[in-house]
Coordinates of C-alpha atoms in Angstrom, one line a residue:
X1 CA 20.8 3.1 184.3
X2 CA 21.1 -0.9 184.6
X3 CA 25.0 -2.2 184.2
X4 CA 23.5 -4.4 181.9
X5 CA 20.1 -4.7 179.9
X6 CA 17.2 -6.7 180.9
X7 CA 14.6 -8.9 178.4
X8 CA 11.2 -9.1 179.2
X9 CA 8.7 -11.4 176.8
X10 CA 5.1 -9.9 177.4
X11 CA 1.9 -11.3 175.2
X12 CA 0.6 -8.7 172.4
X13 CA -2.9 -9.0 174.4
X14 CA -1.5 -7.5 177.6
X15 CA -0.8 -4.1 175.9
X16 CA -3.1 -1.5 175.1
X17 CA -4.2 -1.3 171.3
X18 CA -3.0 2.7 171.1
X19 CA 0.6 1.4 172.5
X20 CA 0.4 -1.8 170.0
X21 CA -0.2 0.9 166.9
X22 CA 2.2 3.4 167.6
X23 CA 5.2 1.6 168.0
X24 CA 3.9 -1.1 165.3
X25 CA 4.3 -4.6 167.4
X26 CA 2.3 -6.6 165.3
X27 CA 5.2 -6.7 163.3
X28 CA 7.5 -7.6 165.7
X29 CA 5.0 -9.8 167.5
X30 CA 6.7 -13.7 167.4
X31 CA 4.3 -16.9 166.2
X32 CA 2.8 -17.2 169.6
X33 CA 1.5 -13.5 169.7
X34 CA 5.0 -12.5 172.2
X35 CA 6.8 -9.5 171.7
X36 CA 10.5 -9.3 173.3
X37 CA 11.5 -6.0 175.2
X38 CA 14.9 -4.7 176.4
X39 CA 15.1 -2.6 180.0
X40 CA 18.0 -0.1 180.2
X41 CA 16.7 1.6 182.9
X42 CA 15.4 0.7 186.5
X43 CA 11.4 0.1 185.8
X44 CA 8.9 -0.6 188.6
X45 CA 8.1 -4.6 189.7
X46 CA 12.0 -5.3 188.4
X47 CA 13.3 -7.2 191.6
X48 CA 16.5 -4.8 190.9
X49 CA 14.5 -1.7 191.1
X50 CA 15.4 -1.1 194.8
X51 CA 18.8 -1.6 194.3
X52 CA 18.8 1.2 191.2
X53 CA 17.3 3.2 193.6
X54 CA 19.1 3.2 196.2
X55 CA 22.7 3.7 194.4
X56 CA 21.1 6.4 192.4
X57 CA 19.8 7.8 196.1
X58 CA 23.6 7.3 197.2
X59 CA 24.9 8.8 194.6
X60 CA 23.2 12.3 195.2
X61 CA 23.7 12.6 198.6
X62 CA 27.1 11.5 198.4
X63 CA 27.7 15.1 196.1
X64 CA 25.7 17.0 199.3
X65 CA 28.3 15.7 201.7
X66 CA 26.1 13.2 203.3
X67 CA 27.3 9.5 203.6
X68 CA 25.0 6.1 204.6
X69 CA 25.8 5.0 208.0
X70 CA 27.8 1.3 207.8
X71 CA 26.3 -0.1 210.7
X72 CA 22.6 0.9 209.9
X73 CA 21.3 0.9 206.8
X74 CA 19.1 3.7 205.6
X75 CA 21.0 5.9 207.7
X76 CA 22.3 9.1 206.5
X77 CA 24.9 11.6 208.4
X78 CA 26.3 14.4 207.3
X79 CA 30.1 14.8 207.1
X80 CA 30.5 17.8 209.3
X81 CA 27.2 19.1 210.1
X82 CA 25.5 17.3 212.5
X83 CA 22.3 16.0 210.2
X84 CA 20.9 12.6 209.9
X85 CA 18.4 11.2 208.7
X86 CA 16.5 7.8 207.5

């Protein structure tokens, strides 16, 4: 999850009809055909996506015992078994 939402304003013609019907957008379409959309999780093309990633990476290995590597990023060691890996 994002520490804090992101809006994204994406054109009614730029989403499939079946999308635009199910979740009734005409309706919440604006005058110039714009529908407004909130991000609460890390979604592909966001320039924070790799950055969600990588602390939701971190934060699973870190519960195996395995810890990123100060001086080389992408670098994972083990605590006390002698693993690492990029």
């Amino acid at each position: 999850p994002m520490p804090r939402p992101e809006y994204i304003r994406t054109k009614l013609s730029d989403i499939p009809d079946e999308i635009i019907d199910q979740y009734n957008l005409r309706k919440l379409a604006t005058a110039d055909g714009s529908v407004y959309m909130i991000v609460t999780k890390g979604m592909y093309g966001l320039p924070q996506a790799g950055k969600l990633a990588n602390e939701l990476l971190e934060k699973r290995l870190n519960a195996h015992g395995y810890r990123q590597s100060k001086l080389v990023p992408g670098l994972w060691k083990h605590d006390w078994r002698p693993i690492q890996f990029t």
